[in-house]
mmCIF file of C-alpha atoms in Angstrom:
data_model
loop_
_atom_site.group_PDB
_atom_site.id
_atom_site.type_symbol
_atom_site.label_atom_id
_atom_site.label_comp_id
_atom_site.label_asym_id
_atom_site.label_seq_id
_atom_site.Cartn_x
_atom_site.Cartn_y
_atom_site.Cartn_z
ATOM 1 C CA MET N 238 -16.885 -19.861 -4.627
ATOM 2 C CA ASP N 239 -15.144 -16.706 -3.301
ATOM 3 C CA ILE N 240 -18.267 -14.669 -4.098
ATOM 4 C CA ILE N 241 -20.412 -17.070 -2.087
ATOM 5 C CA LYS N 242 -17.952 -17.027 0.836
ATOM 6 C CA GLY N 243 -17.880 -13.227 0.752
ATOM 7 C CA PHE N 244 -21.670 -13.034 0.727
ATOM 8 C CA ILE N 245 -21.938 -15.354 3.739
ATOM 9 C CA ARG N 246 -19.110 -13.685 5.631
ATOM 10 C CA TYR N 247 -20.153 -10.041 5.111
ATOM 11 C CA TYR N 248 -23.930 -10.547 5.044
ATOM 12 C CA ASP N 249 -25.890 -7.734 6.708
ATOM 13 C CA PHE N 250 -22.817 -5.502 7.002
ATOM 14 C CA ARG N 251 -23.547 -2.525 9.230
ATOM 15 C CA ILE N 252 -21.487 0.362 10.552
ATOM 16 C CA TYR N 253 -22.425 3.412 12.572
ATOM 17 C CA ARG N 254 -20.765 5.901 14.901
ATOM 18 C CA LEU N 255 -22.005 6.592 18.381
ATOM 19 C CA GLY N 256 -20.083 9.342 20.154
ATOM 20 C CA ASP N 257 -16.377 8.593 19.899
ATOM 21 C CA ARG N 258 -16.795 4.937 18.924
ATOM 22 C CA LEU N 259 -17.373 3.050 15.679
ATOM 23 C CA HIS N 260 -19.622 0.006 15.757
ATOM 24 C CA ILE N 261 -19.242 -2.633 13.016
ATOM 25 C CA SER N 262 -21.150 -5.897 12.603
ATOM 26 C CA TYR N 263 -21.588 -8.459 9.810
ATOM 27 C CA GLY N 264 -21.934 -12.161 9.110
ATOM 28 C CA LEU N 265 -24.564 -14.799 8.314
ATOM 29 C CA LEU N 266 -23.302 -18.044 9.849
ATOM 30 C CA LYS N 267 -20.835 -16.338 12.182
ATOM 31 C CA LYS N 268 -21.771 -12.938 13.554
ATOM 32 C CA VAL N 269 -18.786 -10.615 14.014
ATOM 33 C CA SER N 270 -19.005 -7.344 15.951
ATOM 34 C CA TYR N 271 -16.400 -4.626 16.621
ATOM 35 C CA THR N 272 -16.482 -1.549 18.803
ATOM 36 C CA ILE N 273 -13.526 0.733 18.044
ATOM 37 C CA PRO N 274 -12.626 3.938 19.923
ATOM 38 C CA VAL N 275 -11.914 6.623 17.325
ATOM 39 C CA ASP N 276 -8.869 7.926 19.204
ATOM 40 C CA LYS N 277 -7.282 4.458 18.893
ATOM 41 C CA ILE N 278 -7.423 4.539 15.094
ATOM 42 C CA ASN N 279 -3.889 5.253 13.876
ATOM 43 C CA ALA N 280 -4.548 5.419 10.136
ATOM 44 C CA VAL N 281 -7.127 4.892 7.404
ATOM 45 C CA ARG N 282 -6.286 2.988 4.243
ATOM 46 C CA LEU N 283 -8.113 2.814 0.912
ATOM 47 C CA VAL N 284 -7.446 -0.436 -0.944
ATOM 48 C CA GLN N 285 -7.894 -1.505 -4.548
ATOM 49 C CA SER N 286 -7.267 -5.007 -5.804
ATOM 50 C CA PRO N 287 -6.164 -5.156 -9.471
ATOM 51 C CA GLN N 288 -9.754 -5.947 -10.491
ATOM 52 C CA ALA N 289 -11.154 -3.150 -8.318
ATOM 53 C CA ARG N 290 -8.627 -0.707 -9.770
ATOM 54 C CA ILE N 291 -9.914 -1.458 -13.255
ATOM 55 C CA ALA N 292 -13.493 -1.017 -12.035
ATOM 56 C CA GLY N 293 -12.629 2.180 -10.135
ATOM 57 C CA LYS N 294 -13.765 0.858 -6.752
ATOM 58 C CA TYR N 295 -12.216 1.101 -3.290
ATOM 59 C CA MET N 296 -12.637 -0.460 0.115
ATOM 60 C CA ALA N 297 -11.520 1.153 3.377
ATOM 61 C CA GLU N 298 -9.548 -0.370 6.245
ATOM 62 C CA LEU N 299 -8.622 0.803 9.712
ATOM 63 C CA VAL N 300 -5.100 0.575 11.073
ATOM 64 C CA ASN N 301 -4.886 0.234 14.848
ATOM 65 C CA VAL N 302 -3.694 -2.114 17.558
ATOM 66 C CA GLY N 303 -5.507 -5.447 17.584
ATOM 67 C CA MET N 304 -7.329 -5.393 14.259
ATOM 68 C CA GLY N 305 -5.589 -7.576 11.696
ATOM 69 C CA ASP N 306 -3.710 -9.673 14.265
ATOM 70 C CA ASP N 307 -6.184 -12.554 14.058
ATOM 71 C CA GLN N 308 -5.152 -14.783 11.144
ATOM 72 C CA LYS N 309 -8.804 -15.553 10.453
ATOM 73 C CA GLU N 310 -9.477 -11.871 9.871
ATOM 74 C CA GLU N 311 -7.528 -11.067 6.728
ATOM 75 C CA GLN N 312 -8.794 -7.506 6.482
ATOM 76 C CA SER N 313 -9.369 -4.933 9.202
ATOM 77 C CA PHE N 314 -11.890 -3.136 6.998
ATOM 78 C CA PHE N 315 -14.724 -0.821 7.848
ATOM 79 C CA LEU N 316 -16.203 -0.024 4.423
ATOM 80 C CA LEU N 317 -16.875 -2.537 1.647
ATOM 81 C CA TYR N 318 -15.994 -1.956 -2.018
ATOM 82 C CA ASP N 319 -17.760 0.984 -3.651
ATOM 83 C CA LYS N 320 -17.027 3.925 -5.931
ATOM 84 C CA LYS N 321 -14.400 6.324 -4.572
ATOM 85 C CA ASP N 322 -16.741 9.290 -4.121
ATOM 86 C CA LYS N 323 -19.182 7.161 -2.115
ATOM 87 C CA VAL N 324 -16.410 5.708 0.065
ATOM 88 C CA LEU N 325 -15.017 9.187 0.755
ATOM 89 C CA GLU N 326 -18.475 10.497 1.604
ATOM 90 C CA LYS N 327 -18.983 7.696 4.134
ATOM 91 C CA ILE N 328 -15.577 8.431 5.663
ATOM 92 C CA ARG N 329 -16.531 12.118 5.998
ATOM 93 C CA GLN N 330 -19.652 11.046 7.876
ATOM 94 C CA LEU N 331 -18.077 8.334 10.056
ATOM 95 C CA LEU N 332 -14.495 9.588 10.482
ATOM 96 C CA PRO N 333 -14.303 13.318 9.725
ATOM 97 C CA GLU N 334 -10.974 13.339 11.601
ATOM 98 C CA PHE N 335 -9.394 11.591 8.581
ATOM 99 C CA SER N 336 -11.372 13.142 5.742
ATOM 100 C CA ASP N 337 -9.569 16.480 5.241
ATOM 101 C CA GLU N 338 -6.505 15.227 3.351
ATOM 102 C CA LEU N 339 -7.619 11.787 2.206
ATOM 103 C CA ASP N 340 -8.508 12.961 -1.311
ATOM 104 C CA THR N 341 -5.486 15.222 -1.885
ATOM 105 C CA GLU N 342 -3.220 14.664 -4.897
ATOM 106 C CA VAL N 343 0.062 12.907 -4.121
ATOM 107 C CA GLN N 344 3.509 13.719 -5.449
ATOM 108 C CA LYS N 345 4.525 11.068 -7.971
ATOM 109 C CA GLN N 346 7.986 9.540 -8.063
ATOM 110 C CA SER N 347 10.733 11.411 -9.901
ATOM 111 C CA PRO N 348 12.074 9.944 -13.175
ATOM 112 C CA LYS N 349 15.461 9.892 -11.397
ATOM 113 C CA VAL N 350 14.259 6.804 -9.561
ATOM 114 C CA TRP N 351 15.052 4.766 -12.699
ATOM 115 C CA PHE N 352 18.739 5.535 -12.173
ATOM 116 C CA VAL N 353 18.437 4.228 -8.622
ATOM 117 C CA TRP N 354 16.756 1.045 -9.841
ATOM 118 C CA ILE N 355 19.311 0.421 -12.599
ATOM 119 C CA LEU N 356 21.638 -1.608 -10.345
ATOM 120 C CA PRO N 357 19.127 -4.369 -9.456
ATOM 121 C CA MET N 358 18.030 -4.422 -13.113
ATOM 122 C CA VAL N 359 21.615 -5.034 -14.239
ATOM 123 C CA VAL N 360 22.078 -7.738 -11.589
ATOM 124 C CA TYR N 361 18.877 -9.451 -12.733
ATOM 125 C CA GLY N 362 19.986 -9.292 -16.375
ATOM 126 C CA LEU N 363 23.366 -10.840 -15.545
ATOM 127 C CA MET N 364 21.767 -13.615 -13.479
ATOM 128 C CA VAL N 365 19.335 -14.511 -16.269
ATOM 129 C CA THR N 366 22.140 -14.533 -18.836
ATOM 130 C CA VAL N 367 24.318 -16.845 -16.703
ATOM 131 C CA VAL N 368 21.422 -19.227 -15.999
ATOM 132 C CA LEU N 369 20.494 -19.401 -19.681
ATOM 133 C CA LEU N 370 24.094 -20.124 -20.702
ATOM 134 C CA VAL N 371 24.353 -22.923 -18.150
ATOM 135 C CA LEU N 372 21.020 -24.461 -19.100
ATOM 136 C CA LYS N 373 21.944 -24.316 -22.778
ATOM 137 C CA GLU N 374 24.675 -26.888 -22.111
ATOM 138 C CA PHE N 375 22.226 -29.387 -20.601
ATOM 139 C CA LEU N 376 18.833 -28.642 -22.145
ATOM 140 C CA GLN N 377 19.518 -27.987 -25.800
ATOM 141 C CA LYS N 378 16.216 -29.460 -27.013
ATOM 142 C CA GLU N 379 14.137 -27.649 -24.411
ATOM 143 C CA MET N 380 15.793 -24.247 -24.750
ATOM 144 C CA LEU N 381 12.854 -22.798 -26.668
ATOM 145 C CA ILE N 382 10.642 -23.440 -23.653
ATOM 146 C CA VAL N 383 13.328 -22.057 -21.311
ATOM 147 C CA TYR N 384 13.604 -18.867 -23.374
ATOM 148 C CA ALA N 385 9.812 -18.484 -23.361
ATOM 149 C CA VAL N 386 9.679 -18.890 -19.563
ATOM 150 C CA ALA N 387 12.552 -16.410 -19.065
ATOM 151 C CA ALA N 388 10.880 -13.892 -21.392
ATOM 152 C CA THR N 389 7.536 -14.261 -19.594
ATOM 153 C CA ILE N 390 9.141 -13.720 -16.177
ATOM 154 C CA THR N 391 11.067 -10.700 -17.475
ATOM 155 C CA VAL N 392 7.940 -9.109 -18.968
ATOM 156 C CA PHE N 393 6.051 -9.663 -15.702
ATOM 157 C CA ILE N 394 8.876 -8.052 -13.688
ATOM 158 C CA MET N 395 8.990 -5.068 -16.046
ATOM 159 C CA LEU N 396 5.221 -4.620 -15.780
ATOM 160 C CA TYR N 397 5.549 -4.870 -11.994
ATOM 161 C CA VAL N 398 8.258 -2.192 -11.927
ATOM 162 C CA MET N 399 6.309 0.063 -14.292
ATOM 163 C CA GLY N 400 3.214 -0.338 -12.144
ATOM 164 C CA ASN N 401 5.298 0.523 -9.103
ATOM 165 C CA TYR N 402 6.626 3.674 -10.766
ATOM 166 C CA PHE N 403 3.248 4.991 -11.940
ATOM 167 C CA THR N 404 1.367 4.066 -8.745
ATOM 168 C CA ARG N 405 3.523 5.033 -5.792
ATOM 169 C CA GLY N 406 3.687 8.513 -4.294
ATOM 170 C CA PHE N 407 3.258 10.526 -1.118
ATOM 171 C CA TYR N 408 1.910 13.790 0.212
ATOM 172 C CA ALA N 409 3.124 15.539 3.353
ATOM 173 C CA GLY N 410 0.171 17.622 4.513
ATOM 174 C CA GLU N 411 -0.166 19.922 7.487
ATOM 175 C CA LYS N 412 -1.711 17.282 9.761
ATOM 176 C CA SER N 413 -1.245 13.973 7.984
ATOM 177 C CA LEU N 414 1.075 11.932 5.804
ATOM 178 C CA LYS N 415 -0.441 10.248 2.770
ATOM 179 C CA ILE N 416 1.370 7.298 1.168
ATOM 180 C CA VAL N 417 0.287 5.557 -2.034
ATOM 181 C CA ASP N 418 1.758 2.093 -2.549
ATOM 182 C CA GLY N 419 1.215 -0.805 -4.947
ATOM 183 C CA ASN N 420 1.771 -1.857 -8.556
ATOM 184 C CA PHE N 421 -1.149 -3.729 -10.140
ATOM 185 C CA GLY N 422 -3.355 -2.901 -7.168
ATOM 186 C CA ARG N 423 -3.214 0.246 -5.046
ATOM 187 C CA ARG N 424 -3.143 1.090 -1.333
ATOM 188 C CA ILE N 425 -3.635 4.645 -0.049
ATOM 189 C CA LEU N 426 -2.672 5.226 3.582
ATOM 190 C CA LEU N 427 -3.460 8.384 5.552
ATOM 191 C CA VAL N 428 -1.833 8.642 8.987
ATOM 192 C CA LYS N 429 -1.777 11.526 11.456
ATOM 193 C CA TYR N 430 1.735 12.662 12.376
ATOM 194 C CA PRO N 431 1.266 12.077 16.154
ATOM 195 C CA LYS N 432 0.463 8.428 15.356
ATOM 196 C CA ILE N 433 3.877 7.863 13.735
ATOM 197 C CA GLN N 434 6.324 6.401 16.245
ATOM 198 C CA TYR N 435 9.428 7.128 14.176
ATOM 199 C CA LEU N 436 10.763 7.487 10.639
ATOM 200 C CA GLU N 437 13.745 5.615 9.192
ATOM 201 C CA THR N 438 15.331 6.711 5.886
ATOM 202 C CA LYS N 439 17.615 4.710 3.594
ATOM 203 C CA GLN N 440 19.944 5.350 0.645
ATOM 204 C CA ASN N 441 22.214 3.231 -1.510
ATOM 205 C CA PHE N 442 25.169 4.889 -3.250
ATOM 206 C CA LEU N 443 23.171 5.599 -6.418
ATOM 207 C CA ALA N 444 20.342 7.166 -4.430
ATOM 208 C CA LYS N 445 22.859 9.295 -2.556
ATOM 209 C CA HIS N 446 24.410 10.463 -5.826
ATOM 210 C CA PHE N 447 21.002 11.525 -7.181
ATOM 211 C CA GLN N 448 19.941 12.928 -3.777
ATOM 212 C CA MET N 449 17.079 10.478 -3.411
ATOM 213 C CA GLN N 450 15.829 8.802 -0.247
ATOM 214 C CA LYS N 451 13.258 6.202 0.661
ATOM 215 C CA GLY N 452 11.943 5.547 4.123
ATOM 216 C CA GLU N 453 9.802 3.545 6.490
ATOM 217 C CA ILE N 454 7.398 4.847 9.107
ATOM 218 C CA TYR N 455 6.585 2.757 12.158
ATOM 219 C CA LEU N 456 3.080 2.740 13.595
ATOM 220 C CA LEU N 457 1.542 1.301 16.720
ATOM 221 C CA ALA N 458 -0.469 -1.366 14.896
ATOM 222 C CA SER N 459 -0.704 -5.057 14.073
ATOM 223 C CA SER N 460 2.438 -6.792 12.804
ATOM 224 C CA LYS N 461 1.429 -6.596 9.130
ATOM 225 C CA ASN N 462 0.599 -2.871 9.381
ATOM 226 C CA ARG N 463 3.365 -1.735 11.722
ATOM 227 C CA VAL N 464 5.835 -0.745 8.970
ATOM 228 C CA GLN N 465 4.771 1.427 6.023
ATOM 229 C CA THR N 466 7.167 2.216 3.165
ATOM 230 C CA ILE N 467 7.748 5.646 1.632
ATOM 231 C CA PRO N 468 9.058 5.327 -1.960
ATOM 232 C CA TYR N 469 12.173 7.066 -3.302
ATOM 233 C CA PHE N 470 11.841 10.856 -3.384
ATOM 234 C CA PRO N 471 14.210 13.843 -3.450
ATOM 235 C CA GLU N 472 15.887 14.362 -0.078
ATOM 236 C CA TRP N 473 14.316 17.769 0.493
ATOM 237 C CA GLU N 474 10.815 16.305 0.186
ATOM 238 C CA VAL N 475 11.557 13.599 2.746
ATOM 239 C CA GLU N 476 12.883 16.361 5.015
ATOM 240 C CA GLN N 477 9.376 17.867 4.964
ATOM 241 C CA ILE N 478 8.113 14.750 6.726
ATOM 242 C CA LYS N 479 10.879 14.972 9.333
ATOM 243 C CA GLU N 480 10.022 18.601 10.037
ATOM 244 C CA ALA N 481 6.312 17.767 10.357
ATOM 245 C CA LEU N 482 7.111 14.978 12.825
ATOM 246 C CA LEU N 483 9.222 17.324 14.932
ATOM 247 C CA GLN N 484 6.432 19.879 15.038
#
């Protein structure tokens, strides 16, 4: 059913650039058309769903004011799913302003981040233990099912955290900041420094001890795209972003 809906919705998808504007149109039953000034585009994002990540395919979205605000438009995209090299080639043709650093390698998270995450892991373990002990007093016959559910949830959380660790990263280039987010899926955001309104950094006491920081950048964009998270990294690397913003 989703395949049929997607076919009807994105039928006859077309995109071209004329001067300093992108023109996008698609749709079978409902024709949708966009005209987007290039200088109003604040960031470009490559997206992979979990299935697309396995298949090695990406789609591209635009981040700017207006697009993505309409609840009926779930995605402010401008390129449909395709192989990465083909998507990047289309971006070079349509948006060369964002193509220079979009394919650069990102800095992965430091193994020290596990020490920062240890506190919520311990809290989760204690909560599960307390809940299981309480339930054991009332659900003795069903405890096998309870244990199975608790184990399944725990495995899923661990896979989620592992996916987070191996996926997330960032790259502070000369002109742009690149942030990779996700766990099972993946989202790659490239934003020009002048488009960042401000940067906010955070630390808990463990992160401070290991000299790690995480942050959030604020963009002029729709509500769901306004805040973008930078994962935990050594303080000196986050300082690179601050220096680039000041310049």
